[in-house]
Structures are given as structure tokens and as C-alpha cells.
Amino acid sequence: MNSEKIFKLSSFERALVNICQSGDCIIMSTSFFDNKLNIKLDKSIVKKALILMQNRHPLLNSYLETSKLTNKMLLKVPSEKLSDKIKLEWLDLTNHQVTREQLINESAKFHAVPFFNEEKSLLWKIQVIEFKCDEKLNFIMNLVTHMIISDGLSISCLSVEIVNIINALIDGKECDEMKILLEPLADLHTLCKERNLFKESHLKTIEELSNAKKPKLALPEKFNTKKRGFLLDLFKLDKIKTETIMKISKSNGIRVTSYFQTIAIYALRKLFLENDAPFPEQIPVDIPANLRFRLNPKVDLNACRFLTAITSFATDKEKFGRYDDFWTDARYIHEMITKSTSTETGSIFSLTHSELIEIFNQCFRFTNSSETACKFLNLMDDQVCDLSVSNLGPFVNDYIKEFDGNFSIKEIYCSDLLLSVPKITNAIIMHVMYWKGETMFQMGANNYYIDLSYFKRYKELLMEFIDFTINNSNN
């Protein structure tokens, strides 16, 4: 029998736990299945697949133990299997026709329900939605994980792996995910130190960036609803638009990440101006950067653990802010992203290794609720950035192979939950992913700070600016 494994959480990981406790940044993945033979998916097959996934990934069998008194948080992987703790919700909507919007709303409801509230509670849950479209049986799978055990790339890989196991079980075969068992990874700080990605010389850069005063980007008060809840939208660009964006971005010397970050800023500015709200001359930009490919040796995509650094920069009003030349602005954003995610200078570690994290944690330790801690943090810290954009790129598409079978994933999305009040992260978050030649967008928002009408209009503006850049390109 395997022995129990115990991981003492780093200061950064304790911050992740506190953020999740507030209602923010719980990781979500939504997958739309292609049901080739129009067969019914049996709940018992899915449950068996989840147990096999739990055997493969030890952190899917883990739980948290926290103590405010000792200021310790432990991630425990027990020797016994906690398969009875797996939370599988099955929602059957086949009795009536449903729209895509209704399916997305049901997914948002599931994502927003807290689930870390039992003894030895697992740090993930899953929902399957069964519905009909044009008389064909369809399925959506919603997977939710705590940040401690997963990040955007990891949860997307887990979603593909689950479908692989389901296909293998249906066909009476065995896939790699059923045979290859993984060991739990060390935490981000340990891996970066052991593999010499983080160096003591980085501390000076981290201190300078931590203490630098940042401008604010806050949604206007008129956008607020004061209604708690989570808004979600899932949409995509077809293969032609996706290929065009890749070509025009390359021809302008930027990565697609910089393209979508600039699009998001342009669209938000127009939303402000349409509503007679001034847009700041300087804006903060948050940049998530996954460390899996920056470590040497690299860490497998499908390995569970949160291995994403979050860094940021502020635009210079002398170099950015006219909004009359998209590609010049996009090249500037590209330059700043490259600078702020450097492993040479250590700028990529500006948040993960900042000493200010412990102050953040103490606010949660010495207050009686997450809401009280959030209020206190808002009084202490005037740094506000209400927009975050993350590009997961083509990595999952390129490296994680689907097992041939009846079910395949035709659309896959990933993002973070936003529910904290007062907010301590963003009000709007968007994740972009390349999948099977198309671009998938999962956009979420904290409904307390933005009404559904403004949320929908922001999506329209995003698409308008994308079309504008495509239609006015020379490619």
C-alpha cells in the first residue's frame, strides 16, 4: 500500500487557497462532445473513468488541511482511495429543446457552487449535461478544480484524458491514461529552485516591481449591479479567421497572445467611451505565464499542479494610448509582455516570489471571514485591474492525443471563477485556446461589477475589432 504524502504549502500556494476561498480563480473547463454514433453515455461508465483518473493522478485523491492558529496549510494525498468522495452531477435536459445560451448558463451555475466544505473533501468536481440537438444526443462535460492541484493547461489535459478513458471503457480497450500512473509534482517554488529557473539575483527585480506604483483599470460604477453571481460565455472563431489571425500577427512581428491582449483593451476602451466613462491614460496589464515549458527539464502538460506565474506591467502614455494604429499598439504590448515574462531578469516571478504575498495571507488569517479579508485588502491596496486575458495557445491541441472512439471533444474552453465581493482579482477574465484549427474563447465576469447587458456588449465589441483587423489586413 502506498504511504500518505503530505505537502506543506508555500506562501504563494496559501494565497491561492485564500483566493479560492473568496470565490475567485477556481479553475473551470467546459467540453462539448461529438457523439459520432449517437449513443447514450452511461453514468456508470463516467464514474468508472473518474476513478481510473483518480488512480492516475494522485492529486485528484488529495484534500486540504488548514489551521489559522499555526498558519499552516497542508495538501494531503492519503494512502486510501477517496473514490466515494468524487462529486459527479448528471443533468438530463433531453425532455425539451435547449439553446446554447441555456447550456452555458447551466454550466455557469455549476461552476459557481462551492464544494470544498466537507471533511477530506476532494479538490475537484464534475458535471455532465445531457441534451438533444436536431434529434441527436449531445453531452457537455464541466470539470472544476482548485488552483492548488491544477492550472489552465492541466485541467484542459484532464478533460481530454477523461474522454479518452471513457472511449477505451466503451470499446473494452486500454488507453495510456489507464496504464500510466503519475507521481505528484512538487510546488512551483520548489521546481523553479531545483531546476535553476529562479535565482537569488532575481530578488532585486522582484522587489522593484512589487513596490512600483501601478495605474488603475476599474469598471465604471454604472456597470455595477450589486447582484452576486457569475457570468459566462463560450464562443469561437472558425478555422479561416483563426488562420488569418495567426498569419497577420506573424507578419506584424507579434505573437497571438499580444494580438488578443490588444483586442481586449481596444474593446474595453470602446465600451467605456460608449457609456461616457473616461478610459485611463495608463493601464495595468495582467499576464499569466505558464512555467511548464520554461523549466528544464520541461514538466508534462498533463501533470497536475498550479504552475502558472502571474506578472504585470503598466502602459506608458507616451508610447500607448492613442488607439489609432492597432498594429503599432499590438507591437508595443508584445514588447512589454516579453519584458515582463523574462526568466533572465526574474520579472516573471514578480508576484509568485513577492514578500507582499505574506501580508495578503495574514489578512485572511486574522479575519473571521473571506469577505472581511477582501474588505481589508481593498482598504490596504489601491491596485486595481479589472481585465485579465490569458492565451493557452495550441499546447493541449498539439501534445495531448485523443484516443480513437465514439466520443471526441469538438469544443473545449477554460477559465477562472470570479465571485469575490469586494473583488480581489479581476471583474472580467478571458481565456483563449487553439483547438482543432479553431480559436475558443471562455469569457467570465463577476456579475456584481458588470451587468449582463454590458458583458454581452463587450463580447460584440471584441468580435467587431477582430473582424476589423482581419478585413483591413493585407494577407
CSV table of C-alpha atoms in Angstrom, one decimal, residues 18-354:
chain,number,residue,atom,x,y,z
A,18,ASN,CA,-7.3,32.1,0.2
A,19,ILE,CA,-8.2,33.4,-3.3
A,20,CYS,CA,-10.3,30.3,-4.0
A,21,GLN,CA,-11.9,30.7,-0.6
A,22,SER,CA,-13.1,34.2,-1.6
A,23,GLY,CA,-14.8,32.8,-4.6
A,24,ASP,CA,-12.2,33.7,-7.3
A,25,CYS,CA,-9.9,31.8,-9.6
A,26,ILE,CA,-11.4,28.3,-9.1
A,27,ILE,CA,-10.3,26.6,-12.4
A,28,MET,CA,-13.1,25.6,-14.9
A,29,SER,CA,-13.1,23.6,-18.1
A,30,THR,CA,-16.1,23.0,-20.4
A,31,SER,CA,-16.1,20.5,-23.2
A,32,PHE,CA,-18.7,19.9,-25.9
A,33,PHE,CA,-18.7,16.3,-27.1
A,34,ASP,CA,-19.0,15.0,-30.6
A,35,ASN,CA,-21.2,11.8,-30.4
A,36,LYS,CA,-20.3,10.1,-33.6
A,37,LEU,CA,-22.8,7.1,-33.4
A,38,ASN,CA,-25.5,9.0,-31.4
A,39,ILE,CA,-25.2,6.6,-28.4
A,40,LYS,CA,-26.2,7.3,-24.8
A,41,LEU,CA,-23.3,7.8,-22.4
A,42,ASP,CA,-23.8,5.7,-19.3
A,43,LYS,CA,-23.3,7.4,-15.9
A,44,SER,CA,-21.6,4.3,-14.5
A,45,ILE,CA,-19.0,4.4,-17.3
A,46,VAL,CA,-18.2,8.0,-16.5
A,47,LYS,CA,-17.9,7.2,-12.8
A,48,LYS,CA,-15.5,4.3,-13.6
A,49,ALA,CA,-13.5,6.6,-15.8
A,50,LEU,CA,-13.2,9.2,-13.0
A,51,ILE,CA,-11.9,6.5,-10.5
A,52,LEU,CA,-9.3,5.5,-13.1
A,53,MET,CA,-8.3,9.2,-13.4
A,54,GLN,CA,-8.0,9.4,-9.7
A,55,ASN,CA,-5.7,6.4,-9.7
A,56,ARG,CA,-3.5,8.0,-12.4
A,57,HIS,CA,-3.3,11.5,-10.8
A,58,PRO,CA,-2.6,11.3,-7.0
A,59,LEU,CA,-3.6,15.0,-6.6
A,60,LEU,CA,-7.2,14.0,-7.7
A,61,ASN,CA,-7.1,12.0,-4.5
A,62,SER,CA,-5.9,14.8,-2.3
A,63,TYR,CA,-7.5,17.2,0.2
A,64,LEU,CA,-6.6,20.3,2.2
A,65,GLU,CA,-6.0,20.7,5.9
A,66,THR,CA,-5.7,24.2,7.2
A,67,SER,CA,-5.0,25.8,10.5
A,68,LYS,CA,-5.3,29.5,11.2
A,69,LEU,CA,-3.7,29.0,14.6
A,70,THR,CA,-0.5,27.5,13.3
A,71,ASN,CA,-0.6,29.3,9.9
A,72,LYS,CA,-0.2,26.0,8.2
A,73,MET,CA,-1.9,24.6,5.1
A,74,LEU,CA,-1.2,21.0,4.1
A,75,LEU,CA,-2.1,19.2,0.9
A,76,LYS,CA,-2.5,15.6,1.8
A,77,VAL,CA,-2.6,12.6,-0.5
A,78,PRO,CA,-3.8,9.7,1.7
A,79,SER,CA,-2.9,6.1,1.2
A,80,GLU,CA,-6.6,5.1,0.9
A,81,LYS,CA,-8.6,5.9,-2.2
A,82,LEU,CA,-11.3,8.5,-1.7
A,83,SER,CA,-13.4,7.4,-4.7
A,84,ASP,CA,-16.5,7.7,-2.6
A,85,LYS,CA,-15.8,11.5,-2.4
A,86,ILE,CA,-16.0,12.0,-6.2
A,87,LYS,CA,-18.7,14.5,-7.0
A,88,LEU,CA,-20.4,13.7,-10.3
A,89,GLU,CA,-23.5,15.6,-11.1
A,90,TRP,CA,-25.7,14.4,-14.0
A,91,LEU,CA,-28.1,16.9,-15.6
A,92,ASP,CA,-30.6,15.4,-18.1
A,93,LEU,CA,-32.2,18.0,-20.3
A,94,THR,CA,-33.3,15.7,-23.1
A,95,ASN,CA,-37.0,16.2,-22.4
A,96,HIS,CA,-37.0,19.6,-24.1
A,97,GLN,CA,-35.1,21.6,-26.6
A,98,VAL,CA,-32.4,23.8,-25.1
A,99,THR,CA,-30.4,26.7,-26.5
A,100,ARG,CA,-26.7,27.1,-26.4
A,101,GLU,CA,-27.2,30.1,-24.0
A,102,GLN,CA,-29.2,27.9,-21.6
A,103,LEU,CA,-26.5,25.3,-21.6
A,104,ILE,CA,-23.8,27.9,-20.9
A,105,ASN,CA,-26.0,29.3,-18.1
A,106,GLU,CA,-26.3,25.8,-16.5
A,107,SER,CA,-22.6,25.4,-16.7
A,108,ALA,CA,-22.1,28.8,-15.0
A,109,LYS,CA,-24.4,27.7,-12.2
A,110,PHE,CA,-22.4,24.5,-11.6
A,111,HIS,CA,-19.1,26.3,-11.7
A,112,ALA,CA,-20.3,28.8,-9.1
A,113,VAL,CA,-21.4,26.4,-6.4
A,114,PRO,CA,-18.8,26.0,-3.6
A,115,PHE,CA,-17.6,22.4,-2.9
A,116,PHE,CA,-14.7,22.5,-0.5
A,117,ASN,CA,-16.8,22.1,2.6
A,118,GLU,CA,-16.6,18.5,3.8
A,119,GLU,CA,-14.0,16.6,5.8
A,120,LYS,CA,-11.4,15.2,3.4
A,121,SER,CA,-13.2,17.0,0.5
A,122,LEU,CA,-11.7,16.3,-2.9
A,123,LEU,CA,-10.4,19.4,-4.7
A,124,TRP,CA,-12.4,18.8,-7.9
A,125,LYS,CA,-15.9,18.1,-9.1
A,126,ILE,CA,-17.5,17.3,-12.5
A,127,GLN,CA,-20.9,17.7,-14.2
A,128,VAL,CA,-22.2,16.0,-17.4
A,129,ILE,CA,-25.1,17.7,-19.2
A,130,GLU,CA,-27.1,15.5,-21.5
A,131,PHE,CA,-29.3,17.2,-24.1
A,132,LYS,CA,-30.7,16.9,-27.6
A,133,CYS,CA,-30.0,19.0,-30.7
A,134,ASP,CA,-31.7,18.1,-34.0
A,135,GLU,CA,-32.7,14.8,-32.5
A,136,LYS,CA,-29.1,13.9,-31.8
A,137,LEU,CA,-27.9,13.1,-28.3
A,138,ASN,CA,-25.3,15.5,-27.1
A,139,PHE,CA,-23.1,15.9,-24.0
A,140,ILE,CA,-21.2,18.7,-22.2
A,141,MET,CA,-18.7,18.0,-19.5
A,142,ASN,CA,-17.9,20.6,-16.9
A,143,LEU,CA,-14.7,20.0,-14.8
A,144,VAL,CA,-13.8,22.2,-11.9
A,145,THR,CA,-10.6,22.1,-9.8
A,146,HIS,CA,-9.0,24.0,-7.0
A,147,MET,CA,-6.0,26.1,-8.1
A,148,ILE,CA,-3.7,24.1,-5.8
A,149,ILE,CA,-4.0,21.0,-8.0
A,150,SER,CA,-4.4,22.4,-11.4
A,151,ASP,CA,-4.0,25.3,-13.8
A,152,GLY,CA,-5.4,26.1,-17.2
A,153,LEU,CA,-3.2,23.7,-19.2
A,154,SER,CA,-3.5,21.0,-16.7
A,155,ILE,CA,-7.4,21.0,-16.4
A,156,SER,CA,-7.7,21.1,-20.2
A,157,CYS,CA,-5.5,18.0,-20.4
A,158,LEU,CA,-7.5,16.3,-17.7
A,159,SER,CA,-10.7,16.9,-19.7
A,160,VAL,CA,-9.2,15.1,-22.8
A,161,GLU,CA,-7.9,12.3,-20.7
A,162,ILE,CA,-11.3,11.6,-19.1
A,163,VAL,CA,-12.8,11.3,-22.6
A,164,ASN,CA,-10.0,9.0,-23.7
A,165,ILE,CA,-10.7,6.7,-20.8
A,166,ILE,CA,-14.5,6.8,-21.5
A,167,ASN,CA,-13.8,5.7,-25.1
A,168,ALA,CA,-11.5,2.9,-24.0
A,169,LEU,CA,-14.0,1.6,-21.5
A,170,ILE,CA,-16.8,1.6,-24.0
A,171,ASP,CA,-14.7,-0.3,-26.6
A,172,GLY,CA,-13.3,-2.7,-24.0
A,173,LYS,CA,-9.7,-1.4,-24.7
A,174,GLU,CA,-7.0,0.1,-22.6
A,175,CYS,CA,-5.5,3.6,-23.2
A,176,ASP,CA,-2.3,5.1,-21.8
A,177,GLU,CA,-4.3,7.0,-19.1
A,178,MET,CA,-5.4,3.7,-17.7
A,179,LYS,CA,-1.9,2.2,-17.6
A,180,ILE,CA,0.5,5.0,-16.8
A,181,LEU,CA,0.3,6.3,-13.2
A,182,LEU,CA,1.9,9.6,-12.3
A,183,GLU,CA,3.7,10.9,-9.3
A,184,PRO,CA,2.6,14.2,-7.7
A,185,LEU,CA,4.7,17.2,-8.7
A,186,ALA,CA,6.5,19.5,-6.3
A,187,ASP,CA,5.2,23.0,-6.0
A,188,LEU,CA,6.1,25.9,-8.3
A,189,HIS,CA,8.7,27.4,-5.9
A,190,THR,CA,10.5,24.1,-5.4
A,191,LEU,CA,10.6,23.2,-9.1
A,192,CYS,CA,11.9,26.6,-10.1
A,193,LYS,CA,14.7,26.4,-7.5
A,194,GLU,CA,15.6,22.8,-8.1
A,195,ARG,CA,15.8,23.4,-11.9
A,196,ASN,CA,17.6,26.7,-11.5
A,197,LEU,CA,14.9,28.8,-13.2
A,198,PHE,CA,14.7,31.0,-10.1
A,199,LYS,CA,17.9,32.7,-9.0
A,200,GLU,CA,18.8,34.9,-6.0
A,201,SER,CA,19.8,37.6,-8.4
A,202,HIS,CA,16.1,37.9,-9.3
A,203,LEU,CA,15.1,39.3,-5.9
A,204,LYS,CA,16.2,42.8,-6.8
A,205,THR,CA,13.9,42.9,-9.8
A,206,ILE,CA,11.1,41.4,-7.8
A,207,GLU,CA,11.4,44.0,-5.1
A,208,GLU,CA,11.4,46.8,-7.6
A,209,LEU,CA,8.4,45.5,-9.4
A,210,SER,CA,6.5,44.8,-6.2
A,211,ASN,CA,7.0,48.3,-4.9
A,212,ALA,CA,6.3,50.1,-8.2
A,213,LYS,CA,3.0,52.1,-8.2
A,214,LYS,CA,0.6,50.9,-10.8
A,215,PRO,CA,-2.3,52.7,-12.5
A,216,LYS,CA,-5.9,51.6,-12.1
A,217,LEU,CA,-8.3,50.0,-14.6
A,218,ALA,CA,-11.6,49.8,-12.8
A,219,LEU,CA,-15.0,49.3,-14.4
A,220,PRO,CA,-17.3,52.3,-14.2
A,221,GLU,CA,-19.8,52.4,-11.3
A,222,LYS,CA,-22.7,52.4,-13.8
A,223,PHE,CA,-21.7,48.9,-14.9
A,224,ASN,CA,-22.3,47.6,-11.4
A,225,THR,CA,-25.3,45.5,-10.4
A,226,LYS,CA,-24.6,44.8,-6.7
A,227,LYS,CA,-26.0,41.3,-7.6
A,228,ARG,CA,-23.7,38.4,-6.7
A,229,GLY,CA,-23.2,35.9,-9.4
A,230,PHE,CA,-21.0,34.7,-12.2
A,231,LEU,CA,-21.5,35.5,-15.9
A,232,LEU,CA,-20.1,33.1,-18.5
A,233,ASP,CA,-19.9,33.0,-22.3
A,234,LEU,CA,-18.3,30.4,-24.6
A,235,PHE,CA,-17.7,31.3,-28.3
A,236,LYS,CA,-15.2,30.6,-31.0
A,237,LEU,CA,-13.6,31.7,-34.3
A,238,ASP,CA,-13.8,29.4,-37.3
A,239,LYS,CA,-10.7,28.0,-39.0
A,240,ILE,CA,-10.5,30.7,-41.6
A,241,LYS,CA,-10.5,33.5,-39.1
A,242,THR,CA,-8.1,31.6,-36.8
A,243,GLU,CA,-5.6,31.1,-39.6
A,244,THR,CA,-5.8,34.7,-40.7
A,245,ILE,CA,-5.1,36.0,-37.2
A,246,MET,CA,-2.1,33.7,-36.9
A,247,LYS,CA,-0.8,35.0,-40.3
A,248,ILE,CA,-1.3,38.7,-39.7
A,249,SER,CA,0.1,38.5,-36.2
A,250,LYS,CA,3.2,36.8,-37.5
A,251,SER,CA,3.6,39.3,-40.4
A,252,ASN,CA,3.4,42.1,-37.8
A,253,GLY,CA,6.1,40.6,-35.6
A,254,ILE,CA,3.9,39.7,-32.7
A,255,ARG,CA,2.5,36.6,-31.0
A,256,VAL,CA,-1.1,35.8,-30.9
A,257,THR,CA,-1.1,36.4,-27.2
A,258,SER,CA,-0.2,40.1,-27.8
A,259,TYR,CA,-2.9,40.3,-30.5
A,260,PHE,CA,-5.7,39.2,-28.3
A,261,GLN,CA,-4.5,41.3,-25.3
A,262,THR,CA,-4.6,44.4,-27.6
A,263,ILE,CA,-8.0,43.4,-28.9
A,264,ALA,CA,-9.3,43.1,-25.4
A,265,ILE,CA,-8.0,46.5,-24.4
A,266,TYR,CA,-9.4,48.2,-27.5
A,267,ALA,CA,-12.8,46.6,-27.0
A,268,LEU,CA,-12.9,47.6,-23.3
A,269,ARG,CA,-12.0,51.2,-24.1
A,270,LYS,CA,-14.8,51.4,-26.6
A,271,LEU,CA,-17.2,50.0,-24.0
A,272,PHE,CA,-16.1,52.8,-21.6
A,273,LEU,CA,-16.5,55.5,-24.2
A,274,GLU,CA,-19.9,54.3,-25.4
A,275,ASN,CA,-21.1,54.8,-21.9
A,276,ASP,CA,-19.5,58.2,-21.4
A,277,ALA,CA,-16.9,56.8,-18.9
A,278,PRO,CA,-13.3,58.0,-19.2
A,279,PHE,CA,-10.7,55.4,-20.0
A,280,PRO,CA,-7.4,55.8,-18.1
A,281,GLU,CA,-4.4,57.1,-20.0
A,282,GLN,CA,-2.2,54.4,-18.4
A,283,ILE,CA,-3.5,50.9,-17.8
A,284,PRO,CA,-2.2,47.9,-15.9
A,285,VAL,CA,-2.0,44.6,-17.8
A,286,ASP,CA,-2.0,41.2,-16.0
A,287,ILE,CA,-0.1,38.4,-17.8
A,288,PRO,CA,-0.4,34.8,-16.8
A,289,ALA,CA,2.6,32.8,-17.9
A,290,ASN,CA,2.8,29.0,-17.6
A,291,LEU,CA,6.2,27.7,-16.4
A,292,ARG,CA,5.9,24.1,-17.7
A,293,PHE,CA,7.8,24.8,-20.8
A,294,ARG,CA,10.3,27.2,-19.2
A,295,LEU,CA,11.5,24.6,-16.7
A,296,ASN,CA,14.4,22.4,-17.7
A,297,PRO,CA,13.6,19.5,-18.0
A,298,LYS,CA,10.1,20.6,-19.0
A,299,VAL,CA,7.1,19.5,-17.0
A,300,ASP,CA,4.4,17.4,-18.7
A,301,LEU,CA,1.3,19.3,-19.7
A,302,ASN,CA,-0.9,16.6,-18.1
A,303,ALA,CA,0.8,16.7,-14.7
A,304,CYS,CA,-1.4,18.2,-12.0
A,305,ARG,CA,-0.3,21.3,-10.0
A,306,PHE,CA,-0.6,25.0,-10.4
A,307,LEU,CA,2.5,26.1,-12.3
A,308,THR,CA,1.4,29.5,-13.6
A,309,ALA,CA,3.2,32.7,-12.7
A,310,ILE,CA,1.2,36.0,-12.9
A,311,THR,CA,3.0,39.1,-13.8
A,312,SER,CA,2.0,42.6,-14.9
A,313,PHE,CA,3.1,45.8,-16.4
A,314,ALA,CA,1.7,49.3,-16.9
A,315,THR,CA,1.5,51.0,-20.2
A,316,ASP,CA,3.4,54.3,-20.9
A,317,LYS,CA,1.1,57.0,-22.1
A,318,GLU,CA,3.8,58.4,-24.3
A,319,LYS,CA,4.0,55.0,-26.1
A,320,PHE,CA,0.5,53.6,-25.9
A,321,GLY,CA,-2.9,55.3,-25.7
A,322,ARG,CA,-3.8,57.0,-29.0
A,323,TYR,CA,-5.7,53.9,-30.2
A,324,ASP,CA,-5.4,55.0,-33.9
A,325,ASP,CA,-2.9,52.4,-35.1
A,326,PHE,CA,-3.7,48.8,-33.9
A,327,TRP,CA,-0.6,47.1,-35.0
A,328,THR,CA,1.8,49.7,-33.6
A,329,ASP,CA,-0.1,49.3,-30.3
A,330,ALA,CA,0.0,45.5,-30.5
A,331,ARG,CA,3.8,45.5,-31.1
A,332,TYR,CA,4.2,47.7,-28.0
A,333,ILE,CA,2.0,45.3,-25.9
A,334,HIS,CA,4.1,42.4,-27.3
A,335,GLU,CA,7.3,44.1,-26.3
A,336,MET,CA,6.0,44.7,-22.8
A,337,ILE,CA,4.7,41.1,-22.4
A,338,THR,CA,8.1,39.8,-23.4
A,339,LYS,CA,9.8,42.1,-20.9
A,340,SER,CA,7.5,41.3,-18.0
A,341,THR,CA,7.7,37.5,-18.5
A,342,SER,CA,11.5,37.3,-18.6
A,343,THR,CA,13.2,34.4,-16.8
A,344,GLU,CA,16.5,36.2,-17.2
A,345,THR,CA,15.7,39.3,-15.2
A,346,GLY,CA,13.2,37.4,-13.0
A,347,SER,CA,10.3,39.7,-13.9
A,348,ILE,CA,8.2,36.6,-14.4
A,349,PHE,CA,8.4,35.9,-10.7
A,350,SER,CA,7.3,39.4,-9.6
A,351,LEU,CA,4.2,38.1,-7.9
A,352,THR,CA,4.9,34.4,-7.1
A,353,HIS,CA,8.1,35.3,-5.1
A,354,SER,CA,7.0,38.7,-3.7
